[in-house]
Coordinates of C-alpha atoms in Angstrom, one line a residue:
X1 CA -35.5 -136.1 -84.1
X2 CA -36.8 -132.7 -83.3
X3 CA -37.3 -130.0 -86.8
X4 CA -34.0 -128.5 -87.1
X5 CA -35.4 -125.0 -88.4
X6 CA -34.6 -122.2 -86.1
X7 CA -37.6 -120.1 -85.1
X8 CA -38.7 -117.1 -87.3
X9 CA -36.4 -114.6 -86.2
X10 CA -38.9 -111.3 -85.7
X11 CA -38.6 -108.1 -87.8
X12 CA -36.5 -104.8 -86.3
X13 CA -40.0 -103.4 -85.5
X14 CA -41.3 -106.4 -83.3
X15 CA -43.1 -105.3 -80.3
X16 CA -41.4 -106.7 -76.6
X17 CA -43.8 -109.2 -76.3
X18 CA -43.2 -110.5 -79.4
X19 CA -39.8 -110.9 -78.6
X20 CA -40.5 -112.4 -75.4
X21 CA -42.4 -115.0 -77.6
X22 CA -39.5 -115.4 -80.2
X23 CA -36.7 -116.2 -76.8
X24 CA -39.4 -118.9 -75.6
X25 CA -39.7 -120.3 -78.9
X26 CA -35.9 -120.2 -79.6
X27 CA -35.6 -121.8 -76.0
X28 CA -37.9 -124.6 -77.0
X29 CA -35.9 -125.0 -80.0
X30 CA -32.4 -125.5 -78.8
X31 CA -33.7 -127.8 -75.3
X32 CA -35.9 -130.0 -78.1
X33 CA -32.8 -130.1 -80.1
X34 CA -30.2 -130.8 -77.9
X35 CA -32.2 -132.7 -75.3
X36 CA -32.3 -135.7 -77.4
X37 CA -28.6 -136.6 -77.7
X38 CA -26.9 -138.1 -80.9
X39 CA -23.7 -137.7 -82.2
X40 CA -22.9 -135.6 -85.5
X41 CA -24.9 -137.7 -88.0
X42 CA -27.7 -137.9 -85.7
X43 CA -27.4 -141.2 -84.1
X44 CA -29.4 -141.4 -80.9
X45 CA -27.7 -141.7 -77.7
X46 CA -28.4 -141.7 -74.3
X47 CA -29.2 -138.7 -72.6
X48 CA -27.7 -139.3 -69.2
X49 CA -30.2 -136.7 -67.2
X50 CA -31.5 -138.3 -63.9
X51 CA -33.9 -137.1 -61.2
X52 CA -32.2 -136.3 -58.0
X53 CA -34.2 -136.5 -54.6
X54 CA -32.0 -134.7 -51.8
X55 CA -28.8 -133.7 -50.8
X56 CA -26.0 -135.3 -52.9
X57 CA -28.2 -137.4 -55.0
X58 CA -30.2 -134.0 -55.6
X59 CA -27.2 -131.9 -56.4
X60 CA -25.2 -134.7 -58.4
X61 CA -28.1 -134.9 -60.6
X62 CA -28.0 -131.2 -61.3
X63 CA -24.7 -131.7 -61.9
X64 CA -24.9 -134.2 -64.5
X65 CA -27.9 -132.6 -66.5
X66 CA -25.8 -129.5 -67.1
X67 CA -22.8 -131.5 -68.0
X68 CA -25.1 -133.6 -70.2
X69 CA -26.9 -130.8 -71.6
X70 CA -23.5 -129.3 -72.9
X71 CA -22.2 -132.6 -73.9
X72 CA -25.1 -133.1 -76.0
X73 CA -24.7 -129.6 -77.7
X74 CA -21.7 -130.6 -79.0
X75 CA -22.3 -134.1 -80.1
X76 CA -25.7 -133.2 -81.9
X77 CA -23.7 -130.7 -84.4
X78 CA -25.3 -131.0 -87.8
X79 CA -24.8 -129.1 -90.9
X80 CA -26.8 -126.7 -92.7
X81 CA -29.2 -128.3 -94.9
X82 CA -28.9 -128.5 -98.6
X83 CA -29.8 -125.5 -100.2
X84 CA -29.7 -123.7 -103.5
X85 CA -29.2 -120.1 -101.2
X86 CA -26.2 -118.4 -102.2
X87 CA -22.9 -118.7 -100.3
X88 CA -21.1 -116.1 -97.8
X89 CA -19.1 -116.0 -95.2
X90 CA -20.1 -115.5 -91.5
X91 CA -18.1 -113.2 -88.9
X92 CA -18.4 -113.6 -85.3
X93 CA -17.0 -110.6 -83.3
X94 CA -15.2 -110.4 -80.0
X95 CA -16.0 -106.9 -78.4
X96 CA -13.6 -105.7 -76.1
X97 CA -10.5 -105.2 -77.5
X98 CA -11.8 -105.5 -81.1
X99 CA -14.4 -102.7 -81.1
X100 CA -14.1 -100.7 -77.7
X101 CA -11.8 -101.2 -74.5
X102 CA -14.1 -100.6 -71.5
X103 CA -16.6 -98.0 -72.2
X104 CA -14.6 -96.7 -74.8
X105 CA -15.6 -97.6 -78.6
X106 CA -13.3 -97.6 -81.6
X107 CA -14.0 -94.7 -84.4
X108 CA -13.8 -97.3 -86.9
X109 CA -16.6 -99.6 -85.5
X110 CA -19.7 -98.3 -87.3
X111 CA -17.9 -98.0 -90.6
X112 CA -16.8 -102.3 -90.6
X113 CA -20.5 -102.8 -89.2
X114 CA -21.9 -101.0 -91.7
X115 CA -19.9 -102.6 -94.7
X116 CA -21.0 -105.7 -93.5
X117 CA -24.6 -105.0 -93.7
X118 CA -24.5 -103.2 -97.0
X119 CA -23.2 -106.9 -98.4
X120 CA -25.5 -108.7 -96.9
X121 CA -23.1 -110.6 -94.7
X122 CA -24.4 -112.6 -91.6
X123 CA -22.5 -111.1 -88.1
X124 CA -22.9 -111.7 -84.5
X125 CA -21.0 -110.7 -81.5
X126 CA -19.8 -113.1 -78.9
X127 CA -18.4 -111.8 -75.9
X128 CA -16.9 -113.2 -72.7
X129 CA -18.7 -110.3 -71.0
X130 CA -22.0 -108.7 -70.8
X131 CA -22.1 -106.7 -67.3
X132 CA -25.3 -108.2 -66.5
X133 CA -27.8 -106.6 -68.7
X134 CA -29.5 -108.8 -70.7
X135 CA -28.6 -109.5 -74.6
X136 CA -31.6 -106.5 -76.0
X137 CA -29.8 -104.1 -73.4
X138 CA -26.5 -104.8 -74.8
X139 CA -27.5 -104.4 -78.3
X140 CA -29.3 -101.2 -77.8
X141 CA -26.0 -99.6 -75.8
X142 CA -23.7 -101.0 -78.4
X143 CA -25.7 -99.8 -81.3
X144 CA -25.9 -96.2 -79.6
X145 CA -22.5 -95.7 -79.1
X146 CA -21.2 -96.9 -82.2
X147 CA -24.1 -94.8 -83.8
X148 CA -22.1 -91.2 -82.6
X149 CA -19.2 -92.3 -85.3
X150 CA -21.7 -92.8 -88.3
X151 CA -22.0 -89.7 -90.4
X152 CA -25.3 -91.5 -91.8
X153 CA -26.6 -91.4 -88.1
X154 CA -25.9 -87.9 -87.5
X155 CA -27.6 -87.2 -90.3
X156 CA -30.7 -89.3 -89.7
X157 CA -30.8 -87.7 -86.4
X158 CA -31.2 -84.0 -88.1
X159 CA -34.0 -85.9 -90.1
X160 CA -35.7 -87.1 -86.8
X161 CA -35.4 -90.7 -88.3
X162 CA -34.8 -93.8 -86.7
X163 CA -30.9 -94.7 -87.3
X164 CA -30.2 -98.6 -88.3
X165 CA -29.3 -100.6 -86.0
X166 CA -25.4 -102.2 -85.5
X167 CA -26.4 -105.2 -83.3
X168 CA -29.9 -106.5 -82.4
X169 CA -30.2 -109.0 -79.4
X170 CA -30.7 -112.3 -81.6
X171 CA -27.0 -111.7 -82.7
X172 CA -25.6 -110.7 -79.3
X173 CA -24.1 -113.9 -77.2
X174 CA -22.9 -112.8 -73.9
X175 CA -21.0 -114.9 -71.8
X176 CA -24.1 -115.9 -69.6
X177 CA -26.6 -116.2 -72.3
X178 CA -25.9 -120.1 -72.3
X179 CA -27.7 -120.2 -68.6
X180 CA -30.9 -119.6 -70.6
X181 CA -30.7 -122.6 -72.3
X182 CA -28.6 -125.0 -70.1
X183 CA -30.0 -124.4 -66.7
X184 CA -33.7 -124.6 -67.5
X185 CA -34.5 -127.5 -64.9
X186 CA -32.7 -124.8 -61.9
X187 CA -35.5 -122.0 -63.1
X188 CA -37.9 -122.9 -60.4
X189 CA -35.0 -123.4 -57.4
X190 CA -33.3 -121.1 -55.2
X191 CA -30.2 -119.8 -57.2
X192 CA -27.2 -117.6 -55.5
X193 CA -26.4 -114.9 -58.3
X194 CA -23.0 -113.8 -58.0
X195 CA -21.9 -110.3 -59.6
X196 CA -22.7 -106.7 -60.5
X197 CA -26.1 -105.2 -59.3
X198 CA -27.7 -105.9 -62.9
X199 CA -26.9 -109.6 -62.6
X200 CA -30.0 -110.6 -61.2
X201 CA -32.2 -108.8 -63.7
X202 CA -30.6 -110.7 -66.2
X203 CA -31.2 -113.8 -64.3
X204 CA -34.7 -112.8 -63.7
X205 CA -35.1 -112.2 -67.6
X206 CA -34.3 -115.5 -67.8
X207 CA -36.6 -117.1 -66.4
X208 CA -35.1 -118.0 -62.8
X209 CA -38.1 -117.4 -60.3
X210 CA -35.8 -117.4 -56.9
X211 CA -32.4 -115.5 -57.4
X212 CA -31.0 -114.2 -54.6
X213 CA -27.9 -112.0 -55.0
X214 CA -24.7 -112.3 -53.1
X215 CA -24.4 -109.4 -51.4
X216 CA -28.4 -110.1 -50.3
X217 CA -27.3 -113.6 -49.2
X218 CA -24.7 -111.8 -47.0
X219 CA -27.0 -109.5 -45.6
X220 CA -29.3 -112.2 -44.2
X221 CA -26.6 -113.9 -42.7
X222 CA -24.2 -110.9 -41.5
X223 CA -22.0 -113.1 -39.2
X224 CA -20.4 -115.1 -42.7
X225 CA -18.3 -112.1 -43.7
X226 CA -16.2 -110.6 -41.1
X227 CA -15.3 -107.5 -42.8
X228 CA -17.2 -104.5 -43.4
X229 CA -17.4 -102.7 -46.8
X230 CA -14.4 -100.4 -45.6
X231 CA -12.1 -103.3 -44.6
X232 CA -12.5 -103.2 -40.8
X233 CA -13.9 -105.6 -38.4
X234 CA -17.4 -105.3 -38.1
X235 CA -17.6 -108.7 -35.7
X236 CA -18.2 -106.6 -32.8
X237 CA -21.6 -106.5 -32.3
X238 CA -23.7 -109.0 -30.4
X239 CA -26.8 -110.5 -32.5
X240 CA -29.8 -111.8 -30.9
X241 CA -29.6 -115.5 -30.4
X242 CA -31.7 -117.8 -32.6
X243 CA -31.9 -120.2 -35.2
X244 CA -31.2 -118.9 -38.3
X245 CA -32.9 -119.4 -41.4
X246 CA -31.1 -120.8 -44.1
X247 CA -32.2 -120.7 -47.3
X248 CA -31.7 -124.0 -49.8
X249 CA -29.1 -122.9 -52.5
X250 CA -29.4 -125.6 -55.6
X251 CA -26.9 -123.9 -57.4
X252 CA -24.3 -120.5 -57.5
X253 CA -23.9 -118.8 -61.0
X254 CA -21.3 -116.1 -61.4
X255 CA -22.6 -113.9 -64.3
X256 CA -19.8 -111.3 -63.7
X257 CA -17.1 -110.8 -61.6
X258 CA -17.8 -110.3 -58.0
X259 CA -17.6 -106.8 -56.7
X260 CA -16.3 -107.8 -53.5
X261 CA -13.7 -110.4 -54.0
X262 CA -13.1 -111.6 -50.0
X263 CA -16.7 -111.4 -49.6
X264 CA -17.4 -114.0 -52.4
X265 CA -14.4 -116.1 -51.7
X266 CA -15.4 -116.6 -48.1
X267 CA -19.1 -117.0 -48.6
X268 CA -19.2 -119.1 -51.9
X269 CA -16.7 -121.7 -49.7
X270 CA -19.3 -121.5 -47.2
X271 CA -22.2 -122.4 -49.4
X272 CA -20.3 -124.9 -51.4
X273 CA -19.3 -126.8 -48.3
X274 CA -22.8 -126.5 -46.7
X275 CA -26.4 -126.3 -46.8
X276 CA -26.4 -124.4 -43.3
X277 CA -23.3 -122.8 -43.0
X278 CA -23.9 -121.6 -39.8
X279 CA -24.8 -124.8 -38.1
X280 CA -22.5 -127.3 -40.1
X281 CA -19.3 -126.2 -41.2
X282 CA -19.2 -129.5 -43.5
X283 CA -21.5 -131.7 -45.1
X284 CA -20.8 -134.9 -46.8
X285 CA -23.9 -135.3 -48.6
X286 CA -24.5 -131.8 -49.7
X287 CA -23.0 -131.1 -53.2
X288 CA -24.4 -128.2 -55.9
X289 CA -22.6 -126.6 -59.0
X290 CA -21.1 -123.4 -59.4
X291 CA -21.2 -122.3 -63.1
X292 CA -19.1 -119.6 -64.4
X293 CA -19.9 -117.7 -67.1
X294 CA -16.0 -116.7 -68.4
X295 CA -13.0 -118.2 -68.2
X296 CA -10.4 -115.5 -69.0
X297 CA -8.2 -114.5 -66.7
X298 CA -7.1 -111.2 -68.4
X299 CA -9.3 -108.6 -70.2
X300 CA -8.5 -105.2 -71.8
X301 CA -10.4 -102.1 -70.8
X302 CA -8.9 -98.6 -71.0
X303 CA -6.0 -99.4 -68.8
X304 CA -2.8 -99.5 -70.7
X305 CA -2.6 -102.9 -69.8
X306 CA -4.7 -106.3 -69.2
X307 CA -7.1 -106.5 -66.2
X308 CA -7.9 -109.7 -64.2
X309 CA -10.8 -111.0 -64.9
X310 CA -13.7 -113.6 -63.6
X311 CA -11.0 -116.5 -64.8
X312 CA -8.8 -114.8 -61.4
X313 CA -11.7 -115.4 -59.4
X314 CA -12.4 -118.6 -60.2
X315 CA -8.4 -120.0 -60.0
X316 CA -9.1 -118.1 -56.2
X317 CA -12.2 -119.1 -55.3
X318 CA -10.5 -123.1 -56.4
X319 CA -7.5 -122.4 -54.1
X320 CA -9.4 -121.2 -51.2
X321 CA -12.2 -124.0 -51.2
X322 CA -9.2 -126.8 -52.0
X323 CA -7.3 -125.4 -48.9
X324 CA -10.2 -125.5 -46.7
X325 CA -11.2 -129.1 -47.4
X326 CA -7.4 -130.1 -47.1
X327 CA -8.0 -128.3 -43.3
X328 CA -10.8 -130.1 -42.8
X329 CA -8.9 -133.6 -43.7
X330 CA -11.5 -134.3 -46.4
X331 CA -10.3 -137.4 -48.5
X332 CA -8.1 -136.0 -51.5
X333 CA -10.6 -138.2 -53.8
X334 CA -13.8 -136.5 -52.8
X335 CA -12.1 -133.1 -53.0
X336 CA -11.2 -133.8 -56.5
X337 CA -14.4 -135.0 -57.0
X338 CA -16.1 -131.7 -55.4
X339 CA -13.5 -129.4 -57.8
X340 CA -15.3 -131.0 -60.5
X341 CA -18.9 -129.5 -59.7
X342 CA -16.8 -126.0 -60.9
X343 CA -18.5 -125.8 -64.4
X344 CA -17.3 -123.5 -67.1
X345 CA -19.5 -121.5 -69.9
X346 CA -18.3 -118.7 -72.3
X347 CA -14.9 -118.8 -74.9
X348 CA -13.0 -121.3 -75.7
X349 CA -15.5 -123.7 -74.9
X350 CA -17.2 -125.2 -78.1
X351 CA -20.7 -124.7 -76.2
X352 CA -20.1 -121.1 -76.6
X353 CA -19.2 -121.2 -79.9
X354 CA -22.0 -123.4 -81.1
X355 CA -24.6 -120.7 -79.5
X356 CA -22.9 -118.1 -81.7
X357 CA -23.0 -120.6 -84.5
X358 CA -26.7 -120.8 -84.1
X359 CA -27.0 -117.3 -83.9
X360 CA -25.2 -116.6 -87.4
X361 CA -27.5 -119.7 -88.8
X362 CA -30.3 -117.9 -88.1
X363 CA -29.3 -114.3 -89.5
X364 CA -27.7 -116.1 -92.6
X365 CA -31.7 -117.4 -92.7
X366 CA -33.0 -114.0 -92.3
X367 CA -30.8 -112.9 -95.0
X368 CA -31.7 -115.7 -97.3
X369 CA -27.9 -116.7 -97.5
X370 CA -26.0 -120.1 -96.4
X371 CA -22.4 -120.0 -94.2
X372 CA -19.4 -121.0 -96.2
X373 CA -16.9 -120.3 -93.5
X374 CA -17.1 -118.7 -90.3
X375 CA -14.4 -115.7 -89.5
X376 CA -13.9 -115.5 -85.7
X377 CA -12.2 -112.0 -84.7
X378 CA -11.0 -111.3 -81.1
X379 CA -7.8 -109.8 -79.4
X380 CA -7.6 -113.1 -77.1
X381 CA -5.4 -116.1 -78.5
X382 CA -6.4 -118.0 -75.3
X383 CA -10.4 -117.3 -75.8
X384 CA -11.1 -116.2 -79.3
X385 CA -8.2 -118.1 -81.5
X386 CA -7.7 -121.5 -79.2
X387 CA -11.9 -121.5 -79.8
X388 CA -12.0 -121.1 -83.3
X389 CA -9.6 -123.7 -84.0
X390 CA -11.5 -126.5 -81.9
X391 CA -14.5 -125.7 -84.1
X392 CA -12.7 -126.1 -87.2
X393 CA -11.6 -129.3 -86.0
X394 CA -15.2 -130.1 -84.8
X395 CA -16.7 -128.8 -87.8
X396 CA -13.9 -131.3 -89.6
X397 CA -14.9 -134.0 -87.4
X398 CA -18.6 -133.5 -88.1
X399 CA -18.5 -133.2 -91.7
X400 CA -19.6 -129.8 -91.7
X401 CA -19.1 -127.6 -94.9
X402 CA -18.1 -124.5 -93.3
X403 CA -15.2 -124.4 -91.3
X404 CA -13.6 -121.5 -88.9
X405 CA -10.8 -119.4 -88.8
X406 CA -9.4 -117.3 -85.9
X407 CA -8.2 -113.8 -86.9
X408 CA -6.2 -112.1 -84.4
X409 CA -6.2 -108.2 -83.8
X410 CA -3.6 -106.0 -82.3
X411 CA -5.9 -103.7 -80.2
X412 CA -6.6 -105.6 -77.3
X413 CA -5.0 -108.5 -75.0
X414 CA -2.6 -110.1 -77.3
X415 CA 1.0 -108.3 -78.0
X416 CA 3.3 -109.3 -80.4
X417 CA 5.6 -112.1 -79.5
X418 CA 3.1 -114.2 -77.4
X419 CA 1.5 -117.2 -78.4
X420 CA -1.2 -116.9 -81.3
X421 CA -3.0 -120.0 -80.7
X422 CA -3.1 -121.0 -84.3
X423 CA -4.7 -118.3 -85.3
X424 CA -5.0 -117.3 -89.4
X425 CA -3.1 -114.2 -89.6
X426 CA -2.7 -111.0 -87.2
X427 CA -4.0 -107.5 -88.0
X428 CA -3.8 -104.2 -86.6
X429 CA -7.3 -103.5 -86.6
X430 CA -10.9 -105.3 -87.3
X431 CA -11.1 -103.1 -90.5
X432 CA -7.9 -105.1 -91.5
X433 CA -9.2 -108.0 -90.6
X434 CA -12.7 -107.8 -92.3
X435 CA -11.0 -106.8 -95.4
X436 CA -8.9 -109.6 -95.6
X437 CA -11.6 -111.9 -95.1
X438 CA -13.7 -110.1 -97.6
X439 CA -10.8 -110.0 -100.3
X440 CA -10.5 -114.0 -99.5
X441 CA -14.1 -114.7 -100.0
X442 CA -15.1 -111.9 -102.7
X443 CA -16.0 -113.9 -105.7
X444 CA -18.8 -115.9 -103.7
X445 CA -19.9 -112.2 -102.0
X446 CA -20.2 -110.9 -105.9
X447 CA -22.2 -114.2 -106.7
X448 CA -24.6 -113.6 -103.8
X449 CA -25.1 -110.1 -104.7
X450 CA -25.1 -110.1 -108.2
X451 CA -28.6 -109.0 -108.3
X452 CA -27.9 -105.9 -106.4
X453 CA -26.8 -103.3 -109.4
X454 CA -25.8 -101.2 -106.3
X455 CA -23.4 -103.5 -105.2
X456 CA -22.3 -104.6 -108.5
X457 CA -21.6 -101.4 -109.6
X458 CA -19.4 -100.8 -106.5
X459 CA -17.2 -103.3 -107.4
X460 CA -17.1 -104.0 -111.1
X461 CA -14.5 -101.6 -111.6
X462 CA -11.6 -103.3 -109.6
X463 CA -8.4 -103.0 -111.9
X464 CA -7.2 -106.6 -111.1
X465 CA -8.9 -109.9 -111.8
X466 CA -9.0 -112.4 -108.7
X467 CA -6.3 -114.5 -110.4
X468 CA -4.0 -111.6 -110.3
X469 CA -4.8 -110.9 -106.9
X470 CA -3.9 -114.3 -106.1
X471 CA -0.7 -113.7 -107.8
X472 CA 0.1 -110.7 -105.9
X473 CA -0.8 -111.7 -102.4
X474 CA 1.1 -108.7 -100.8
X475 CA -0.8 -106.6 -102.6
X476 CA -4.5 -105.6 -99.9
X477 CA -7.2 -104.4 -101.5
X478 CA -9.1 -101.5 -99.7
X479 CA -12.3 -102.2 -99.3
X480 CA -14.3 -98.8 -99.8
X481 CA -15.9 -97.4 -96.3
X482 CA -19.7 -97.7 -96.3

């Protein structure tokens, strides 16, 4: 069994090269830990990894490796080491619909995070988005936008001092963050990257040596898409005759929603059916994985009502791909098998939550505490809350001390009257959700901070004892803003 200790987390003023070294160490840690395969108690099991050669064998091997890597991560879940460190709750936050809607952040974002920082509580962010940014880029952009609502930041700027960060790279789990850890065997292969213009940079940041964007692939093979960007037919030009050079695509990675929906549906169907779409329409021995980073059908922007997400694209692609295979009279059993080549990351899948769990454990180690309970705060019952419920069940199955609760907020996708998917409670905002969790866990938070006179003084004059508060659950404690 490999060492279960996380790599040492760099300090806030760590240089870029040192962060690259940290990412590499973290990558080795994840792969070393989860490549061995074990159950909840660490018993060894077969890793199921084979090495394919070409055609179906190579494609099926890639698919098997990815699925085995995901399965091992879940089965190899281990408890925190016994420790005398103080126990505190940890928070896992969704971003869209919780702290922001589209590009507009909520004014209370700064006070919520500052409060957790002052109490030295671990918190991480887990989003089914990312917009093609790296974790560091997202964290920097998020901190900058939240800082505008923090009076301390404004004061610090006047003093020309560096404002405190609200998010760091090691606190971010983006929808495609697991690509870095589970797709290592594809990093030297040619992969087709689907998403916005930033996605190719994220792919290169993760170490993919030969990524090609969908738009670039379409430019190289202009007849694949019969329509121009204006929607008019473009198949009216005579191209020079000659054999095209078709790239050997080993996998399709969907980082974000495609910019051109039709082009993506057409070309991805072609690439899934054949390694040489312009020469052979369907190759029975051609199988490659297509990996999605986000299963959400809906997400919340500044528009009053939810918008379609990457989940809608997957549904559409599956339908078109299946219909095309049926038209080609491919046997139903093979159609079903090929549809299993669609692999999904993102919430509510356990592997996404496990990455968030590891990120939170890493922060807890840095803070010198251990985690007693995880609070998932989100706006989407089908991803945030359903995932937290699954993780709580998994924690019980693996006899872990820290369980999970899902706290649902009304600032995003969720609307009263809809299925809450097992949420522990529903709140008007993340402010109320966090205050409620702090209320429930206040005794252990106070014990963890008992050596801090500032924290003790801040709370010791509370007028009611813990027992009195439990007898009066309708009365909510209003925690001071940071």
